[in-house]
C-alpha positions as semicolon CSV with decimal commas, in nm:
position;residue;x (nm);y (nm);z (nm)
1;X;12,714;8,668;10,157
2;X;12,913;8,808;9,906
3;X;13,052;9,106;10,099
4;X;13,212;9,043;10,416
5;X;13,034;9,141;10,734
6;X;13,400;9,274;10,780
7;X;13,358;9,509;10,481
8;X;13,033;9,632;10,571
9;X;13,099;9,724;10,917
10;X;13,377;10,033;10,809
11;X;13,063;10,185;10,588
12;X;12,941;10,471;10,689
13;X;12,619;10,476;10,573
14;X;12,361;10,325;10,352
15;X;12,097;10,316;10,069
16;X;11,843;10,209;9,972
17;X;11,731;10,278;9,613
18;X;11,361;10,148;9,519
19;X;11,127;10,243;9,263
20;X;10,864;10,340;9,499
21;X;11,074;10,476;9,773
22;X;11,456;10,597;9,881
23;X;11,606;10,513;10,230
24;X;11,892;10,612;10,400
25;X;12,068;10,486;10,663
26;X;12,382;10,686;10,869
27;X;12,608;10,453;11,080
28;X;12,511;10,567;11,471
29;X;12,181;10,778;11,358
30;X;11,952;10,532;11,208
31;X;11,720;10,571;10,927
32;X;11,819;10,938;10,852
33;X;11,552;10,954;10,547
34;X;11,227;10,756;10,401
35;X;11,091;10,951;10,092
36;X;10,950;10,867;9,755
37;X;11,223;10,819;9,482
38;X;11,022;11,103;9,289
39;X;11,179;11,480;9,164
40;X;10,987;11,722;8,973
41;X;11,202;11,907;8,713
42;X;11,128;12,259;8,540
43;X;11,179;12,161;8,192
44;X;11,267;12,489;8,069
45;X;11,528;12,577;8,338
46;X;11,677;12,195;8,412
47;X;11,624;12,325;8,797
48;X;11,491;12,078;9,070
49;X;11,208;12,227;9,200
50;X;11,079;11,939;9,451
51;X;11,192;11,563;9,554
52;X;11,030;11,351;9,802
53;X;10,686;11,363;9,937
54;X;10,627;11,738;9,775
55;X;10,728;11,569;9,481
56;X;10,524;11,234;9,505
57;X;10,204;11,498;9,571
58;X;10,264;11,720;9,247
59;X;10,202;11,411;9,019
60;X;9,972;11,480;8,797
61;X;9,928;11,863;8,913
62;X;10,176;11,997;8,732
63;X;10,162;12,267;8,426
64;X;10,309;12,132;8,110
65;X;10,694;12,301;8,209
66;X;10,705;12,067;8,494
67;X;10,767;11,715;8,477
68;X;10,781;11,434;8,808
69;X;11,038;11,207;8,747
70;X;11,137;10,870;8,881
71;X;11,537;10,791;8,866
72;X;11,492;10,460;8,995
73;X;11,294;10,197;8,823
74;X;11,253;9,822;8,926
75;X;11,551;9,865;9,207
76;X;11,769;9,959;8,920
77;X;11,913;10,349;8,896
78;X;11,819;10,461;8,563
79;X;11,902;10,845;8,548
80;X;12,218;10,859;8,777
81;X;12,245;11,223;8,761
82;X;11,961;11,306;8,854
83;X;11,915;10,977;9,163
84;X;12,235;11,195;9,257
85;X;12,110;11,528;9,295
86;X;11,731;11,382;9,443
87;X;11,994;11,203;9,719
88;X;12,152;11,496;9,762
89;X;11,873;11,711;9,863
90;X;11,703;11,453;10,034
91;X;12,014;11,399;10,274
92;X;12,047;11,806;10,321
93;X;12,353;12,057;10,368
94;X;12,405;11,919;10,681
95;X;12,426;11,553;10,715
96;X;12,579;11,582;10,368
97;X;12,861;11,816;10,532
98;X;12,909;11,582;10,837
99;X;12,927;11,267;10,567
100;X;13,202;11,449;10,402
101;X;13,446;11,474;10,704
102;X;13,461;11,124;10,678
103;X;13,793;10,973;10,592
104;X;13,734;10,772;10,342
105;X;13,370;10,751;10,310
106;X;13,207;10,393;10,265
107;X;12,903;10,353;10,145
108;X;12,631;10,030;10,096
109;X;12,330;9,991;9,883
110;X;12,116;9,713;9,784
111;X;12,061;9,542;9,418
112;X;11,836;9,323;9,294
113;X;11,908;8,949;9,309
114;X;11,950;8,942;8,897
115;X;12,092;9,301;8,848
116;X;12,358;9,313;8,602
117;X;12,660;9,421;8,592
118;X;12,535;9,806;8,435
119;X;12,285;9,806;8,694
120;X;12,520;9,749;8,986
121;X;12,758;9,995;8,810
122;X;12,466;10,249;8,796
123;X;12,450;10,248;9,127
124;X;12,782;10,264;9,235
125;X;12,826;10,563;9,025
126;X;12,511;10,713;9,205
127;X;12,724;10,708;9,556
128;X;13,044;10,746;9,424
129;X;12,875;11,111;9,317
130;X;12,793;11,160;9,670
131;X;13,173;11,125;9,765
132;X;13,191;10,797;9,823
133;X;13,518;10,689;9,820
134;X;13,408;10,287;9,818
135;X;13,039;10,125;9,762
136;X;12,985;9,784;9,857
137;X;12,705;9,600;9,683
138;X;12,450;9,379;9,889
139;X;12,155;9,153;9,750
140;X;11,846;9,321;9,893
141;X;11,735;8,966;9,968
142;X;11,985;8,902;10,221
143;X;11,949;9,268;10,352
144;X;11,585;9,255;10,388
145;X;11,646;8,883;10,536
146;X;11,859;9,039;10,795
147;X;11,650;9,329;10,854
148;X;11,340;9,133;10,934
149;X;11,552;8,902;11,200
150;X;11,599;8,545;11,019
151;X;11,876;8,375;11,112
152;X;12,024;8,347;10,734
153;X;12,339;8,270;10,894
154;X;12,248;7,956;11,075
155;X;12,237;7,617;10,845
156;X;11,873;7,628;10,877
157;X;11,631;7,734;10,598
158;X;11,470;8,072;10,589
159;X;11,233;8,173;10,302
160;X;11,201;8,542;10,201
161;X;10,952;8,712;9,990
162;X;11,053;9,092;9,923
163;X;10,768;9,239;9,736
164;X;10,823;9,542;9,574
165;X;10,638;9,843;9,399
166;X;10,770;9,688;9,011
167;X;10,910;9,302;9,107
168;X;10,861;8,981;9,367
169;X;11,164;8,871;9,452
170;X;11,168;8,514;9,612
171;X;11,471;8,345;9,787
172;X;11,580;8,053;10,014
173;X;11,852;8,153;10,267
174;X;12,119;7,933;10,431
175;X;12,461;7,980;10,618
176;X;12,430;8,330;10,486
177;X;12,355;8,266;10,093
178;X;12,098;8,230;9,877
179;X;12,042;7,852;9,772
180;X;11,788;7,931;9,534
181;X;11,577;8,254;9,400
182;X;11,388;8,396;9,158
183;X;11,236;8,755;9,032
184;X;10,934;8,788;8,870
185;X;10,851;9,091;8,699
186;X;10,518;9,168;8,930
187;X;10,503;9,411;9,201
188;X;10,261;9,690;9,345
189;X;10,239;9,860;9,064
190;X;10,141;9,533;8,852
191;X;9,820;9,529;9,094
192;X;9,717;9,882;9,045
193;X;9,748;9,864;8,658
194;X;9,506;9,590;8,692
195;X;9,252;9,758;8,909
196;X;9,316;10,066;8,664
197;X;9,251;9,860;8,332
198;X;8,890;9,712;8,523
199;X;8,795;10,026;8,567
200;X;8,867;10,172;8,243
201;X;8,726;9,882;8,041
202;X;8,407;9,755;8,246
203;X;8,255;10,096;8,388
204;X;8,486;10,382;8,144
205;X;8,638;10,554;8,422
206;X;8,941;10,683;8,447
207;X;9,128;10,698;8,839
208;X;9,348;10,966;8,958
209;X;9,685;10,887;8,942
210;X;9,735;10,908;9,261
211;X;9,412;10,711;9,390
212;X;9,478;10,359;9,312
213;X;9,686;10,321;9,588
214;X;9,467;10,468;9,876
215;X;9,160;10,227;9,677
216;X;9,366;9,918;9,720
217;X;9,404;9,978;10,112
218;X;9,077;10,080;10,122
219;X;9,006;9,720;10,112
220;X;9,181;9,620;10,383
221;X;8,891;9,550;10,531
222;X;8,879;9,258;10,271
223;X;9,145;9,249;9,994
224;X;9,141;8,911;9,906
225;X;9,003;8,807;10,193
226;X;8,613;8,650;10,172
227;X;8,483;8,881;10,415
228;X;8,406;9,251;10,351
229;X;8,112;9,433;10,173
230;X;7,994;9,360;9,812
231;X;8,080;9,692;9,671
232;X;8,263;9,994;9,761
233;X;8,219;10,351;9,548
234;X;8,499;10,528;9,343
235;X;8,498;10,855;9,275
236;X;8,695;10,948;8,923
237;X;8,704;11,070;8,578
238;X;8,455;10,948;8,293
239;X;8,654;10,812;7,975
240;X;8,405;10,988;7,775
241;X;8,255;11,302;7,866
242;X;8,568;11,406;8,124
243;X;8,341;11,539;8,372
244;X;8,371;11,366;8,780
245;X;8,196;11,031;8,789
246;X;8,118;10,795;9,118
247;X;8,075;10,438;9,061
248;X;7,978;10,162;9,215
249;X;8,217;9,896;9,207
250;X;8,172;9,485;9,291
251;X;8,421;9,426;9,514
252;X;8,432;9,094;9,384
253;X;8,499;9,197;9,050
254;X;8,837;9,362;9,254
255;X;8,954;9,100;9,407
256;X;8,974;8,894;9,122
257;X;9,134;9,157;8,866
258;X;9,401;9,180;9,218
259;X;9,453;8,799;9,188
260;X;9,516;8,778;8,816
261;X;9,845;8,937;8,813
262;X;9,922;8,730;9,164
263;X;9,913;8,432;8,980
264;X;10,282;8,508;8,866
265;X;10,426;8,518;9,219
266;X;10,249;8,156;9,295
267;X;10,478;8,040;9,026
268;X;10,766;8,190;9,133
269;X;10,732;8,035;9,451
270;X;10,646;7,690;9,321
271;X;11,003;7,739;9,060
272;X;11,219;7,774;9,414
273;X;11,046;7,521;9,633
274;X;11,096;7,279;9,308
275;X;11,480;7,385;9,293
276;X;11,546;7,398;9,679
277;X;11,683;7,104;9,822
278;X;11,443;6,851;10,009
279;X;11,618;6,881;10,377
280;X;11,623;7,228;10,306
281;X;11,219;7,217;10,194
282;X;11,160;7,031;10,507
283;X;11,291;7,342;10,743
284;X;11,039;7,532;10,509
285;X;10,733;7,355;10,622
286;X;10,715;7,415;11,005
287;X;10,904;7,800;10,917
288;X;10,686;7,913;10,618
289;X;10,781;8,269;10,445
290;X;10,845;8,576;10,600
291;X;10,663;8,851;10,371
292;X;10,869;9,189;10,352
293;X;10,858;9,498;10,134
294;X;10,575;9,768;10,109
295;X;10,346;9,584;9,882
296;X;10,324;9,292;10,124
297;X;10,064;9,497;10,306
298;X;9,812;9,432;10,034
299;X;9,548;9,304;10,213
300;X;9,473;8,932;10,202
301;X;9,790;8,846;10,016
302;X;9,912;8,665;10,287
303;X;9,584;8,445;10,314
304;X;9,596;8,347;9,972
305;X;9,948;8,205;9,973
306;X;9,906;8,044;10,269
307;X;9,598;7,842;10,107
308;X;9,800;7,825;9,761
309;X;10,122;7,665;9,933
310;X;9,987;7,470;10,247
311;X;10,251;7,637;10,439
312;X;10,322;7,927;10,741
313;X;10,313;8,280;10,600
314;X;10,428;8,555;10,807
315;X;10,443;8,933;10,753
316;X;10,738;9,153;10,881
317;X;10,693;9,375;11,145
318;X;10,782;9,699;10,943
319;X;10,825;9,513;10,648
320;X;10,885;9,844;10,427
321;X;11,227;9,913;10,579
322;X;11,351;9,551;10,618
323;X;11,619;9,574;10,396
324;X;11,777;9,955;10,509
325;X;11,714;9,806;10,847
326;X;11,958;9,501;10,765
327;X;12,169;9,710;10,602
328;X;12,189;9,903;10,956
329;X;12,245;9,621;11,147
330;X;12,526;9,500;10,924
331;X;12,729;9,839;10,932
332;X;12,628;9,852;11,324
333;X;12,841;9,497;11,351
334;X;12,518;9,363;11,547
335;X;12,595;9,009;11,316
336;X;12,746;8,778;11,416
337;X;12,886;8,500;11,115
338;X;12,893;8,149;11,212
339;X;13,252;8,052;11,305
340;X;13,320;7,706;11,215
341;X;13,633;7,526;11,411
342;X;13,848;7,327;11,169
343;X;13,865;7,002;11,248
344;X;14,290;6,864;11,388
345;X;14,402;6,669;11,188
């Protein structure tokens, strides 16, 4: 790990930051706050009006003076002041007062495995505007490792898939580093632009935008799976006259505008078997992937990597808060590093 457990353990609390939703955890209260990383704005006035769930609901509902925003895209802060002031109201007078009588307030957040340099700084800057007095950086796939209860610091292989709302991030873990990883640009919201795009092209109608979401776990009762009914009705918007429209849609037809963008992720897998070392690959085979992150609950996705790879696929148990939960347990000083005993000469 790049920061010491040591480190870690005098932070206070912890963030975080994804482009679907914000976490927060305080040292000795847990998981203080799970919202949307949404804010609506009043154009005309600069004032926050909303963040959070009230925020997340006014997409799309707004008059033309309001606008939702999104400071976080991709795990990466992109409008720092306002990921500040959303944090800020999302944390409340309160907890923010208590954080404040902190000497020295410490703070932890997770990046991407590939964030650069101005990424990492963007979010430093983020906390630091909270009164932060030092941020420590962790890779959200060791967090989320940690969080989900894989022992990254044994010399064993663990494999971790944290699938996100705008990437797939894809790592082997061992004494408590990544060996190999990789991040490929397909997440969540890859999978609803696809069923968005079928929709539009093959029947012209246009989805809500906050419907594609609700649709996709509608199929949980097949996703990808091969069992389920043939067709399921949406209810939306027709491209041409404007006016409410219910289709039928082949489910089939889903399923396979779901797998195209999938196909990405199977390749991103393959590229960090192929660059994972073979005693390390072996541990992989009776272990399989642990499957974290909100979109992992897309139904079925599980099934077809486990028939793509030929190996063990397991899903979290609350794999949306793996990685604040890991962050937790490292600033609770529950882990324990792997002491090695020099050898006498």
């Amino acid at each position: 790990m790049t920061v010491s457990l040591d480190q870690l353990r005098r932070c206070h609390f912890a963030v975080d930051l994804g482009a679907a939703r914000t976490r927060v955890y305080v040292k000795g209260a847990g998981l203080v706050v799970d919202q949307p990383s949404a804010a609506a704005v009043n154009t005309r006035t600069g004032a926050l009006i909303a963040v959070g769930e009230f925020a997340e609901k006014m997409t799309g509902r707004t008059p033309a003076y309001i606008r939702v925003v999104r400071p976080v895209s991709g795990g990466t802060v992109v409008d720092i002041e306002m990921a500040q002031r959303m944090l800020r109201h999302l944390l409340g007078e309160k907890l923010r007062r208590a954080l404040r009588r902190k000497p020295r307030l410490r703070a932890a957040a997770c990046t991407p495995h590939d964030a650069d340099p101005l990424a990492q700084r963007a979010t430093i800057e983020t906390l630091v505007g909270l009164g932060a007095r030092r941020v420590e950086l962790v890779d959200t796939l060791v967090a989320a490792a940690v969080g989900c209860g894989l022992p990254v610091e044994q010399p064993e292989a663990s494999m971790i898939m944290v699938c996100g709302a705008a990437a797939t991030q894809i790592a082997v873990l061992s004494l408590g580093n990544i060996v190999t990883a990789e991040r490929v640009p397909v997440g969540g919201e890859a999978v609803d632009r696809a069923i968005v795009q079928l929709l539009r092209h093959e029947h012209e109608l246009m989805l809500p935008s906050q419907s594609v979401r609700p649709l996709r776990l509608a199929l949980s009762g097949n996703g990808l799976a091969p069992h389920g009914p043939t067709s399921t009705e949406i209810l939306g918007r027709d491209v041409a006259t404007g006016l409410a429209r219910s289709v039928q849609v082949d489910t089939a037809a889903l399923k396979v505008a779901i797998q195209t963008p999938l196909t990405a992720v199977l390749d991103g897998i393959g590229k960090v078997l192929r660059d994972c070392p073979p005693d390390l690959v072996a541990d992989l085979a009776d272990r399989g992937i642990m499957m974290v992150g909100g979109s992992a609950l897309l139904p079925g996705l599980d099934q077809m990597l486990r028939q793509a790879t030929g190996m063990p696929v397991h899903i979290a148990e609350r794999p949306d808060i793996c990685a604040v939960q890991g962050l937790g347990e490292m600033l609770e000083g529950r882990i324990q590093p792997l002491t090695l005993n020099p050898l006498a000469a």
